[in-house]
Coordinates of C-alpha atoms and ligand atoms in Angstrom, one line a residue:
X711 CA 90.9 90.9 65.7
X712 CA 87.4 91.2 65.1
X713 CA 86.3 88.2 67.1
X714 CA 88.2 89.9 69.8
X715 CA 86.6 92.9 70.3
X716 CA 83.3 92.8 69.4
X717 CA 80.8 90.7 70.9
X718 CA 76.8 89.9 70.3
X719 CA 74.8 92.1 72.5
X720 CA 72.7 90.3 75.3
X721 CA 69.4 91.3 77.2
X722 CA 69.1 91.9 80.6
X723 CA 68.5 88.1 81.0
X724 CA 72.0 87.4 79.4
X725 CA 69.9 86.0 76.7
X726 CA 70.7 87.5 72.7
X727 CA 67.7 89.8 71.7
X728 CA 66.8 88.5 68.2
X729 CA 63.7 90.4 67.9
X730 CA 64.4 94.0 68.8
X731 CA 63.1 96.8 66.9
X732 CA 65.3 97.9 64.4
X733 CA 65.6 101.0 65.3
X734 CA 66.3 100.4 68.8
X735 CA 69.8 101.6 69.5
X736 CA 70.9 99.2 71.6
X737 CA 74.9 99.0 72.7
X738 CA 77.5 97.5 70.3
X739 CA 79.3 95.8 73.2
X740 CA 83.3 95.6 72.4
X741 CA 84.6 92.4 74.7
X742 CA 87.6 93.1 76.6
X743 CA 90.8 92.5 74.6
X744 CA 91.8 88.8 75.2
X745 CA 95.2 89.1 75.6
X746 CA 97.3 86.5 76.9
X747 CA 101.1 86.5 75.8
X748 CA 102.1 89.2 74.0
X749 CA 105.5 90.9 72.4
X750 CA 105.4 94.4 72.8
X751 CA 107.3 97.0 69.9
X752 CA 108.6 100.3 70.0
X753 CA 109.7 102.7 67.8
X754 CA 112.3 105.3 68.6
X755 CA 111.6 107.7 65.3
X756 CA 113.6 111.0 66.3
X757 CA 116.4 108.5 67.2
X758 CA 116.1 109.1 70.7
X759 CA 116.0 104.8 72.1
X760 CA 116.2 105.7 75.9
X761 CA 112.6 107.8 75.3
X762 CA 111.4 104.8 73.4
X763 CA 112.6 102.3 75.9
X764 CA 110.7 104.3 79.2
X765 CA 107.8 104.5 76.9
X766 CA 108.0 100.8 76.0
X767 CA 108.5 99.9 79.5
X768 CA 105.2 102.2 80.6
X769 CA 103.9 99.9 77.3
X770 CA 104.5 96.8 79.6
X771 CA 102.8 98.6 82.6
X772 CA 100.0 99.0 80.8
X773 CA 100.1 95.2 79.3
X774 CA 100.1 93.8 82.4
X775 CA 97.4 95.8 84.0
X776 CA 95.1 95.0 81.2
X777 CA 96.5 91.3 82.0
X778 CA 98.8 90.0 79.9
X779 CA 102.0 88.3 80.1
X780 CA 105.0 90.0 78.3
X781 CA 107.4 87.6 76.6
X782 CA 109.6 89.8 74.8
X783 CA 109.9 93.7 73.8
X784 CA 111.6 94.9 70.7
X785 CA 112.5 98.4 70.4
X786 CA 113.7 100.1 66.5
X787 CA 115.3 103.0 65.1
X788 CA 113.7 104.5 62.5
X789 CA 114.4 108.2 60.8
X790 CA 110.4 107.5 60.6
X791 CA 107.6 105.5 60.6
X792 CA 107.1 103.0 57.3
X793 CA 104.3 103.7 55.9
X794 CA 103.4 100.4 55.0
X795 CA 103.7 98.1 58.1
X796 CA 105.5 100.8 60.3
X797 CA 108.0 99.0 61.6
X798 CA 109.1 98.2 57.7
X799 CA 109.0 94.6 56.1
X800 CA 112.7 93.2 57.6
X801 CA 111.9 93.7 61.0
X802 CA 107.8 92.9 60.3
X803 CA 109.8 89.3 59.3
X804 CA 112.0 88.9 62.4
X805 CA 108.6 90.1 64.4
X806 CA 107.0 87.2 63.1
X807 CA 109.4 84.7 63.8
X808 CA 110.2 86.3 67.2
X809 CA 106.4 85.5 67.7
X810 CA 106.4 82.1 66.4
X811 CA 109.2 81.1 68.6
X812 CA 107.7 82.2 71.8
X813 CA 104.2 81.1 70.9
X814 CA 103.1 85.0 71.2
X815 CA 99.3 85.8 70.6
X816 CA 99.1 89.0 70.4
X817 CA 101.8 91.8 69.2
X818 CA 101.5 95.7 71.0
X819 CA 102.5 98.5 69.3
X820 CA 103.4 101.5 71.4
X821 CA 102.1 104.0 69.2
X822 CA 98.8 104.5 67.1
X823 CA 99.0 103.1 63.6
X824 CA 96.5 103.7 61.1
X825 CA 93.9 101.2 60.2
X826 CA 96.0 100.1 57.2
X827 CA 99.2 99.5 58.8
X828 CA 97.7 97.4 61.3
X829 CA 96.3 95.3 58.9
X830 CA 99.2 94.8 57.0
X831 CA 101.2 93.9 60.1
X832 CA 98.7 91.6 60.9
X833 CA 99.0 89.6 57.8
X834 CA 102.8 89.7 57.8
X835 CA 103.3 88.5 61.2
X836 CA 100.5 86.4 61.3
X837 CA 99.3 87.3 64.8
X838 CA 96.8 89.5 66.4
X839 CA 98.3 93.3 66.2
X840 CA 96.9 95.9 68.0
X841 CA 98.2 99.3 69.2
X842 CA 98.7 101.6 72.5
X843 CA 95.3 103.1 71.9
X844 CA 93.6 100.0 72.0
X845 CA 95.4 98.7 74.8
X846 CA 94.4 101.9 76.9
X847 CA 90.6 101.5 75.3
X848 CA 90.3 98.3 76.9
X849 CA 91.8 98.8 79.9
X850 CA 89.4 102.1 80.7
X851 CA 86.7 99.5 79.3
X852 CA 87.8 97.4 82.6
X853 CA 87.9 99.9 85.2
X854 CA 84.6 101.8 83.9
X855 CA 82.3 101.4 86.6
X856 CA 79.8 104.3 86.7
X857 CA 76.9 104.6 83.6
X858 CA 79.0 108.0 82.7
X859 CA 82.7 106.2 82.9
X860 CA 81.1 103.4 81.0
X861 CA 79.0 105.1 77.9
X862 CA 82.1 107.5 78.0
X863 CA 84.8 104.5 77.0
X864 CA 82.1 102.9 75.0
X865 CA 82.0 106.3 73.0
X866 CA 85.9 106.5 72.6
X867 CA 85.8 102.6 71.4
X868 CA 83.5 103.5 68.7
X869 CA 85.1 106.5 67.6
X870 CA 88.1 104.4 67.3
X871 CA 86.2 101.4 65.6
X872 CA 84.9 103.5 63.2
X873 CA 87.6 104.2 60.5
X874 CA 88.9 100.7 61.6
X875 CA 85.6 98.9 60.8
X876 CA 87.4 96.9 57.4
X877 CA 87.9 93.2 58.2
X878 CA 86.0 93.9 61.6
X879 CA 82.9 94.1 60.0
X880 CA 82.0 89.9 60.5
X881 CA 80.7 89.8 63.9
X882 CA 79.0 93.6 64.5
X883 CA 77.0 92.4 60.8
X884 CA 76.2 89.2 63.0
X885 CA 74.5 91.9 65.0
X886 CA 72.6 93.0 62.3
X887 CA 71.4 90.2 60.4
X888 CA 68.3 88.8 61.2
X889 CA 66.8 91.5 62.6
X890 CA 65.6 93.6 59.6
X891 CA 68.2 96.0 60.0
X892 CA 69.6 95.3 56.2
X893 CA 67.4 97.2 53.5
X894 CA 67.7 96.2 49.8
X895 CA 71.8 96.7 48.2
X896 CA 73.2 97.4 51.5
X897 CA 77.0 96.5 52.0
X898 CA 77.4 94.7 55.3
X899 CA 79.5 97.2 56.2
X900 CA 77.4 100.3 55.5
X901 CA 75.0 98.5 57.8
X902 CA 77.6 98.4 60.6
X903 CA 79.2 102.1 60.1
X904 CA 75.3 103.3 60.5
X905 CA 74.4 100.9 63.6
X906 CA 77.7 102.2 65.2
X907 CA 76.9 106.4 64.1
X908 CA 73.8 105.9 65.6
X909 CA 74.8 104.2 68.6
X910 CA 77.7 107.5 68.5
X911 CA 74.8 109.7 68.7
X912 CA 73.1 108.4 71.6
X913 CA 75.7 108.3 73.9
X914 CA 76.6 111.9 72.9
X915 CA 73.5 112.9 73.7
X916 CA 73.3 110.5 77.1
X917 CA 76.8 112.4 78.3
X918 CA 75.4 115.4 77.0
X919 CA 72.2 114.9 79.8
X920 CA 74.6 113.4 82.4
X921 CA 76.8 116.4 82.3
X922 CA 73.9 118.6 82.9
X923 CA 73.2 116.7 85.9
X924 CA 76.6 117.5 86.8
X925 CA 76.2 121.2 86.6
X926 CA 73.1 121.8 88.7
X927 CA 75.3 120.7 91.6
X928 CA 78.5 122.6 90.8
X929 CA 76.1 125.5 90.4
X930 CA 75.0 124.5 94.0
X931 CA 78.8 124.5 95.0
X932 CA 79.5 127.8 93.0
X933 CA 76.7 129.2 94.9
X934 CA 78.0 128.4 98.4
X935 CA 81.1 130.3 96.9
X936 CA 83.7 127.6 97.8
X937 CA 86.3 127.0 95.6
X938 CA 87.5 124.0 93.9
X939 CA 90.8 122.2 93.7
X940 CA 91.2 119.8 91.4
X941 CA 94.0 116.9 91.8
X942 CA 95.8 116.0 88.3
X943 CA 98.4 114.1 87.4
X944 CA 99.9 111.0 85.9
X945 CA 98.0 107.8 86.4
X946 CA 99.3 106.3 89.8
X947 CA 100.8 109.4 90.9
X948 CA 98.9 109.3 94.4
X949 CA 95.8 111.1 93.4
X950 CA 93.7 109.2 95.1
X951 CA 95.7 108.4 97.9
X952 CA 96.0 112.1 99.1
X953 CA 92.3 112.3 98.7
X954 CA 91.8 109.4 101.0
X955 CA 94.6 110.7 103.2
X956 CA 92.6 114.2 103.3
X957 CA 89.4 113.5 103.6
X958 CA 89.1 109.9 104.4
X959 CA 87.1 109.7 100.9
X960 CA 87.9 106.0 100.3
X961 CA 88.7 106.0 96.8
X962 CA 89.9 102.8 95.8
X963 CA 93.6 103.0 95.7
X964 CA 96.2 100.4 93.7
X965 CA 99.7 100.4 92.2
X966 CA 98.0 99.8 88.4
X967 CA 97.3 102.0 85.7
X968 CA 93.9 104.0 85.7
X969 CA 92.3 102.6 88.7
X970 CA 90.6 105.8 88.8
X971 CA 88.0 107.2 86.2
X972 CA 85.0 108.8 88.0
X973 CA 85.5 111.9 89.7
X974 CA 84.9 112.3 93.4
X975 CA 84.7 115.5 95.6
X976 CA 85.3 115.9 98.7
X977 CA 84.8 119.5 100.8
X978 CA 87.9 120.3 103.5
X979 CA 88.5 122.6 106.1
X980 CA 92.4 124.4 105.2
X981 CA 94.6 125.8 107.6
X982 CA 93.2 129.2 108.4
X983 CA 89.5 127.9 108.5
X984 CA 88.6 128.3 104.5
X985 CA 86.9 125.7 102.9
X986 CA 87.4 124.2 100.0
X987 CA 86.1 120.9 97.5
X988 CA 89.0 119.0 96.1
X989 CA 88.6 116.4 93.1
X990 CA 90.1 113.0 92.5
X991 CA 89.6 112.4 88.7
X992 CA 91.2 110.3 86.1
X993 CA 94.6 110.1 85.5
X994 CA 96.5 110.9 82.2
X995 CA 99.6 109.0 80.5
X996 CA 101.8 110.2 77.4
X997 CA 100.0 109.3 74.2
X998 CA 96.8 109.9 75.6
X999 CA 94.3 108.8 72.8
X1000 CA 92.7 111.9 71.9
X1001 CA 89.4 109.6 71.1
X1002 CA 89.4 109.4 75.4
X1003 CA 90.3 113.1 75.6
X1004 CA 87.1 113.6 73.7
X1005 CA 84.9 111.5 75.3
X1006 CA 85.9 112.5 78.6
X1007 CA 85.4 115.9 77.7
X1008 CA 82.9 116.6 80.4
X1009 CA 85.1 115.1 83.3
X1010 CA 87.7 117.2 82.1
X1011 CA 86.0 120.2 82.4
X1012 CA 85.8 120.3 85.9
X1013 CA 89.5 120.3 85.6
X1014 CA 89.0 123.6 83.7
X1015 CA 86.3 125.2 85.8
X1016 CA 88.7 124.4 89.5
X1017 CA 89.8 127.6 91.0
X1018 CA 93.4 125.7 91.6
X1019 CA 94.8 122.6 90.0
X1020 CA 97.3 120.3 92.5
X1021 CA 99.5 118.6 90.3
X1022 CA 101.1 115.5 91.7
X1023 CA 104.1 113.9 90.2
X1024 CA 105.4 110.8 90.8
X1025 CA 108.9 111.7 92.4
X1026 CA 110.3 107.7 92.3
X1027 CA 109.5 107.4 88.2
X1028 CA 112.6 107.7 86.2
X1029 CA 111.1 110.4 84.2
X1030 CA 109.3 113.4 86.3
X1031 CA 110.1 115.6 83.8
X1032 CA 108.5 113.7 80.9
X1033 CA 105.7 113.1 83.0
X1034 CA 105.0 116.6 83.7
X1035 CA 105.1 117.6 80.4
X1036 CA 102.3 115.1 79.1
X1037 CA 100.0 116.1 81.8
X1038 CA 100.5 119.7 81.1
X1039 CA 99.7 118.9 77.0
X1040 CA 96.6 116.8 78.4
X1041 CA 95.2 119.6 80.8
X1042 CA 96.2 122.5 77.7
X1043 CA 94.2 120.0 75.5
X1044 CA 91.2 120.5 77.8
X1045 CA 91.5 124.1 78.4
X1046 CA 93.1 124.0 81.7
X1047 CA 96.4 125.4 80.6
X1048 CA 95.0 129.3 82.3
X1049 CA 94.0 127.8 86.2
X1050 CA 96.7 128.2 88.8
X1051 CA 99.3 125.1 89.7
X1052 CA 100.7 123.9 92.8
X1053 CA 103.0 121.2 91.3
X1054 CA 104.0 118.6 94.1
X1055 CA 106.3 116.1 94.0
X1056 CA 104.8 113.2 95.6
X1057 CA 106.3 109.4 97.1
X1058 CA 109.0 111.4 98.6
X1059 CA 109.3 108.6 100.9
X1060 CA 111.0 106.5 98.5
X1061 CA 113.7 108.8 98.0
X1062 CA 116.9 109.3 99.2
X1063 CA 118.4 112.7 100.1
X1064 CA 120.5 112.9 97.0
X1065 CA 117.6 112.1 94.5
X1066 CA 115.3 114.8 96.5
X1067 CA 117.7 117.5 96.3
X1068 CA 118.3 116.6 92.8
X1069 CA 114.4 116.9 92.6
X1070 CA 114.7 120.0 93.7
X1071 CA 117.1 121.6 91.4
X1072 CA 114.6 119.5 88.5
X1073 CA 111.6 121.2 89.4
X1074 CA 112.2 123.9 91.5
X1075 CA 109.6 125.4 94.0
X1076 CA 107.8 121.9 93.7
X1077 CA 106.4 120.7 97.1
X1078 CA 107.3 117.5 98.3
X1079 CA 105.0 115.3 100.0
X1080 CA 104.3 111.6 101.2
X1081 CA 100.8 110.9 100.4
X1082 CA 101.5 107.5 101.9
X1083 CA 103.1 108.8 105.0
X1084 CA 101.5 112.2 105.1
X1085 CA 104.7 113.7 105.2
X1086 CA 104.9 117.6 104.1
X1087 CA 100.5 116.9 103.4
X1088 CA 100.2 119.7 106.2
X1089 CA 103.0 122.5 104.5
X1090 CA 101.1 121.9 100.9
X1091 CA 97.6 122.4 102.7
X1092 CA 99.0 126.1 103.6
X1093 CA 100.3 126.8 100.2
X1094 CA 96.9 125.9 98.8
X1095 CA 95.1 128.1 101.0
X1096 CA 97.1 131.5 100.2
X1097 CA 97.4 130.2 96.6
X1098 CA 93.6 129.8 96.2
X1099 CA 92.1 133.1 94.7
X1100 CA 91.4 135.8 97.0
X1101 CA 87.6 136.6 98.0
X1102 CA 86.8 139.9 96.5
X1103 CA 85.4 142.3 99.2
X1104 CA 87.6 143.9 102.2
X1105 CA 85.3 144.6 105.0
X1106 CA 85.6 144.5 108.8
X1107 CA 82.3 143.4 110.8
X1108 CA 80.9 143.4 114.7
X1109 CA 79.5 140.1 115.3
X1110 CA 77.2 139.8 118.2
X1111 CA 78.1 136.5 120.7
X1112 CA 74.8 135.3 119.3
X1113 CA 76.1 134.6 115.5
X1114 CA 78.6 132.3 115.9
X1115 CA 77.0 130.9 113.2
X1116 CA 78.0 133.7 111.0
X1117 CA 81.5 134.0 112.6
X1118 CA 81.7 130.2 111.2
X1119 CA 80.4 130.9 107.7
X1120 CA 82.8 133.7 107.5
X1121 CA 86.0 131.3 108.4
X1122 CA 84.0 128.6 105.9
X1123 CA 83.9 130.9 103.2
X1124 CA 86.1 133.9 103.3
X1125 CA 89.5 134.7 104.2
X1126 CA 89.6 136.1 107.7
X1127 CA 92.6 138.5 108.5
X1128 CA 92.4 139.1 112.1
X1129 CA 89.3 138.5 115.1
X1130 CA 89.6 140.4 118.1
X1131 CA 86.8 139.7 121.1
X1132 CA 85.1 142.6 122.5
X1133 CA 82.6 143.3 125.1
X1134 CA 79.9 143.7 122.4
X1135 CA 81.1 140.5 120.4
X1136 CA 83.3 139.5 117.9
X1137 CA 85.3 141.5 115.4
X1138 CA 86.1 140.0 112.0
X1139 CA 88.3 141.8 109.8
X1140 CA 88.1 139.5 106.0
X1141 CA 87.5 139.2 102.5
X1142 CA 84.4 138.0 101.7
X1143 CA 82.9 136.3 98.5
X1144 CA 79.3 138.5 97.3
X1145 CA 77.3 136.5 98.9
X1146 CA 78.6 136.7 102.3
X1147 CA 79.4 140.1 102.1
X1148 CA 75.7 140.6 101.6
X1149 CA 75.0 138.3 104.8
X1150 CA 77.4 140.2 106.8
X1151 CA 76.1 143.5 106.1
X1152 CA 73.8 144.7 108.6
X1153 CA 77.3 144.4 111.2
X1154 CA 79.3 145.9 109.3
X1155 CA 82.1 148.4 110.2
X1156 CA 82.5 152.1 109.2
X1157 CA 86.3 153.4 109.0
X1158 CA 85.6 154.9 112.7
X1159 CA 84.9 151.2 114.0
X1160 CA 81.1 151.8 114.4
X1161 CA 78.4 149.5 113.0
X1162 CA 77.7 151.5 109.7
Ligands
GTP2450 N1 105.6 104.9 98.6 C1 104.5 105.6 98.3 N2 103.5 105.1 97.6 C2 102.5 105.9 97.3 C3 102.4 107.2 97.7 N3 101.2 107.7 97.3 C4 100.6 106.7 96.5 N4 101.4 105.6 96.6 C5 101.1 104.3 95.9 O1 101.0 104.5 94.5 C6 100.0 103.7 93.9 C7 99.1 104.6 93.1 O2 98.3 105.4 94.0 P1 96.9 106.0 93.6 O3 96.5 106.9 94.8 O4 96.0 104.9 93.2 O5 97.3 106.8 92.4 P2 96.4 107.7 91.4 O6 97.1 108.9 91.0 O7 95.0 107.9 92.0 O8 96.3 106.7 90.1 P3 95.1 106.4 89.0 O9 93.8 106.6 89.7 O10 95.4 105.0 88.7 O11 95.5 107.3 87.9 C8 99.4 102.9 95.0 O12 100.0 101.7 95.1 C9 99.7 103.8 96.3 O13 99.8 103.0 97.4 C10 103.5 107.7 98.5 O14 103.5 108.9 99.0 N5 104.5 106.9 98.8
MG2451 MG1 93.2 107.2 91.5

């Protein structure tokens, strides 16, 4: 599949740069994945076929969206996993005739095999083979739009290249040649495995620079004391639709796989008059390829750092259960595990009243929502203001009828218990983040009600 994946690197004029330096590190561009008609295998290896069979069906979700056209799905029993070709040589030969027949191109293996076992595969079934991993590489690759998204899935490619880099070697050495990269008793491939660490390296570092960048303005949010929410979930749960629906943020919003992979934040007023920033970011699947978990490290981290994580579930999926369960791993994976959860069970809509009361039962205490219809949107809004952590400092404060701005800044930023208007202004009884407390002080309140 090496023709398939990797591709000559071109200028800015779409021209190829035969004369750069050679020690330019310039970007080892992987093509898009060509599929076109592919047979898609699953394995169920603890004998349990209906898991493999929702997972194979994601496997076709996933096919499609990366824009192929499934002709046929096989799905084994196995106590485990040949070690050879995985699927084992009899069914490796009724792959390969399967494929034949139908005039398949490509074969997709829902689960990550190890360089070896692909290539064996390959050679028995005499088509291209490639795995879940790759299929979710490329389709990131697609969606990537941003320099971080982008130098992020280029960094998860190469990690997964790397160890893969036998019999891929041709065209990347193409790269190569020619340009004085290739010093006296070098293998080819030697020459590629360094190109490719190097290129590793610079992206690390690049992310490493962009995620700074990304600091300096949390800092700015941290500073302003309001807290974060961040939105989780499945890919295609309705992330990005409640966003939009909250905020009118105009995330770009589609019934696929990963439409979305950059973050965006949004700051909202909640019931009671708190604010608070809430983040769409990048969905997560079963199987996640850890090389993406990695690479998205960063992005991820905000996840971490959020003072309350929403987690939307996909109510109409067959499997909410499942689904939960790989986007807790995911978020424990990334150090999330600790930070508060509202789960939510969202598409509510599309249920009937037997499915949502068996919902309930499911996942009990789960709110249920419409993003799509904004159904239950205003109930979950006033569980995520009590549920978000509690400013620090009790105090009660006088505020003349001339600082309505503070009155606002104490609704934007603490948690006001009760106002009362009085002939001398307004009194604010709240819990206060430091730095507000601090701005508040000169009206504040002794236990006798007089300004201290
Ligand atoms: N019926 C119904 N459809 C919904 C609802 N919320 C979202 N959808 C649809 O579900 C699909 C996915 O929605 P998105 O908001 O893109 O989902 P996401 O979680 O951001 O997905 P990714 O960014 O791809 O991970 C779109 O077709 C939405 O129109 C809902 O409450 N009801
Ligand atoms: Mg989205």
């Amino acid at each position: 599949m090496t023709e398939h994946l990797l591709t000559e690197t071109r200028g800015a004029g779409g021209a190829p740069q035969p004369t750069a330096p050679a020690e330019e590190v310039r970007p080892v561009e992987l093509r898009k994945l060509r599929l076109e008609r592919v047979v898609l295998v699953g394995v169920a290896v603890d004998g349990s076929v209906e898991a493999a069979e929702r997972s194979v069906d994601e496997l076709r979700r996933l096919a499609e969206t990366a824009g192929a056209e499934v002709l046929d799905v096989m799905v084994q029993r196995r106590p485990r996993p040949d070690a050879g070709t995985f699927i084992g040589k009899g069914k490796a030969r009724e792959l390969a005739a399967a494929v034949e027949a139908l005039g398949a191109d490509t074969v997709v293996m829902d689960d990550e095999l190890s360089p070896g076992q692909l290539r064996h595969l390959e050679e028995l079934v005499d088509a291209k083979v490639i795995d879940r991993t790759a299929l979710i590489l490329d389709i990131f690759a697609q969606h990537a739009t941003s320099r971080e998204g982008k130098s992020q899935v280029e960094l998860a490619q190469l990690n997964y290249l790397l160890p893969r880099l036998r019999g891929w070697g041709e065209s990347l050495t193409r790269l190569g040649a020619g340009i004085g990269t290739r010093g006296p008793g070098e293998t080819k491939m030697e020459v590629d495995r360094r190109r490719i660490r190097r290129r590793i390296t610079k992206l690390r570092r690049d992310l490493v620079d962009l995620a700074r960048t990304r600091d300096v303005k949390r800092r700015s949010r941290e500073r302003a004391e309001v807290p974060a929410v961040a939105l989780v979930g499945y890919t295609n749960a309705g992330k990005s639709t409640l966003l939009n629906r909250l905020s009118g943020a105009g995330v770009l919003v589609e019934d696929r796989l990963f439409s979305t992979l950059d973050p965006t934040t949004r700051r909202l007023d909640l019931p009671g008059g708190r604010a608070a920033t809430f983040t769409d970011t990048v969905g997560f699947i079963a199987k996640l390829p850890h090389d993406l978990v990695e690479a998205f490290k960063s992005t991820l981290e905000e996840v971490a750092r959020a003072d309350l994580v929403v987690h939307l579930v996909d109510a109409a999926q067959p499997d909410p259960d499942g689904q939960v369960a790989a986007v807790r791993a995911v978020l424990d994976e990334v150090g999330a595990a600790e930070v508060p959860e509202v789960l939510v069970l969202n598409k509510v809509d599309l249920l009937d009243e037997v499915s949502r009361a068996r919902l309930a039962r499911q996942l009990p205490g789960a709110a249920m929502i419409s993003a799509a219809t904004g159904e239950g949107v205003d109930g979950l809004l006033a569980t995520i203001a009590t549920r978000l952590p509690r400013p620090p400092v009790e105090l009660e404060v006088l505020l003349p009828y001339d600082r309505g701005d503070l009155v606002d800044r104490a609704h934007r930023e603490g948690a006001v218990l009760a106002t009362e208007h009085v002939a001398e202004g307004t009194r604010v009884r709240l819990r206060a983040p430091a730095a507000l407390a601090h701005a508040l002080e000169p009206y504040r309140l002794d236990g006798a009600g007089r300004v201290k």
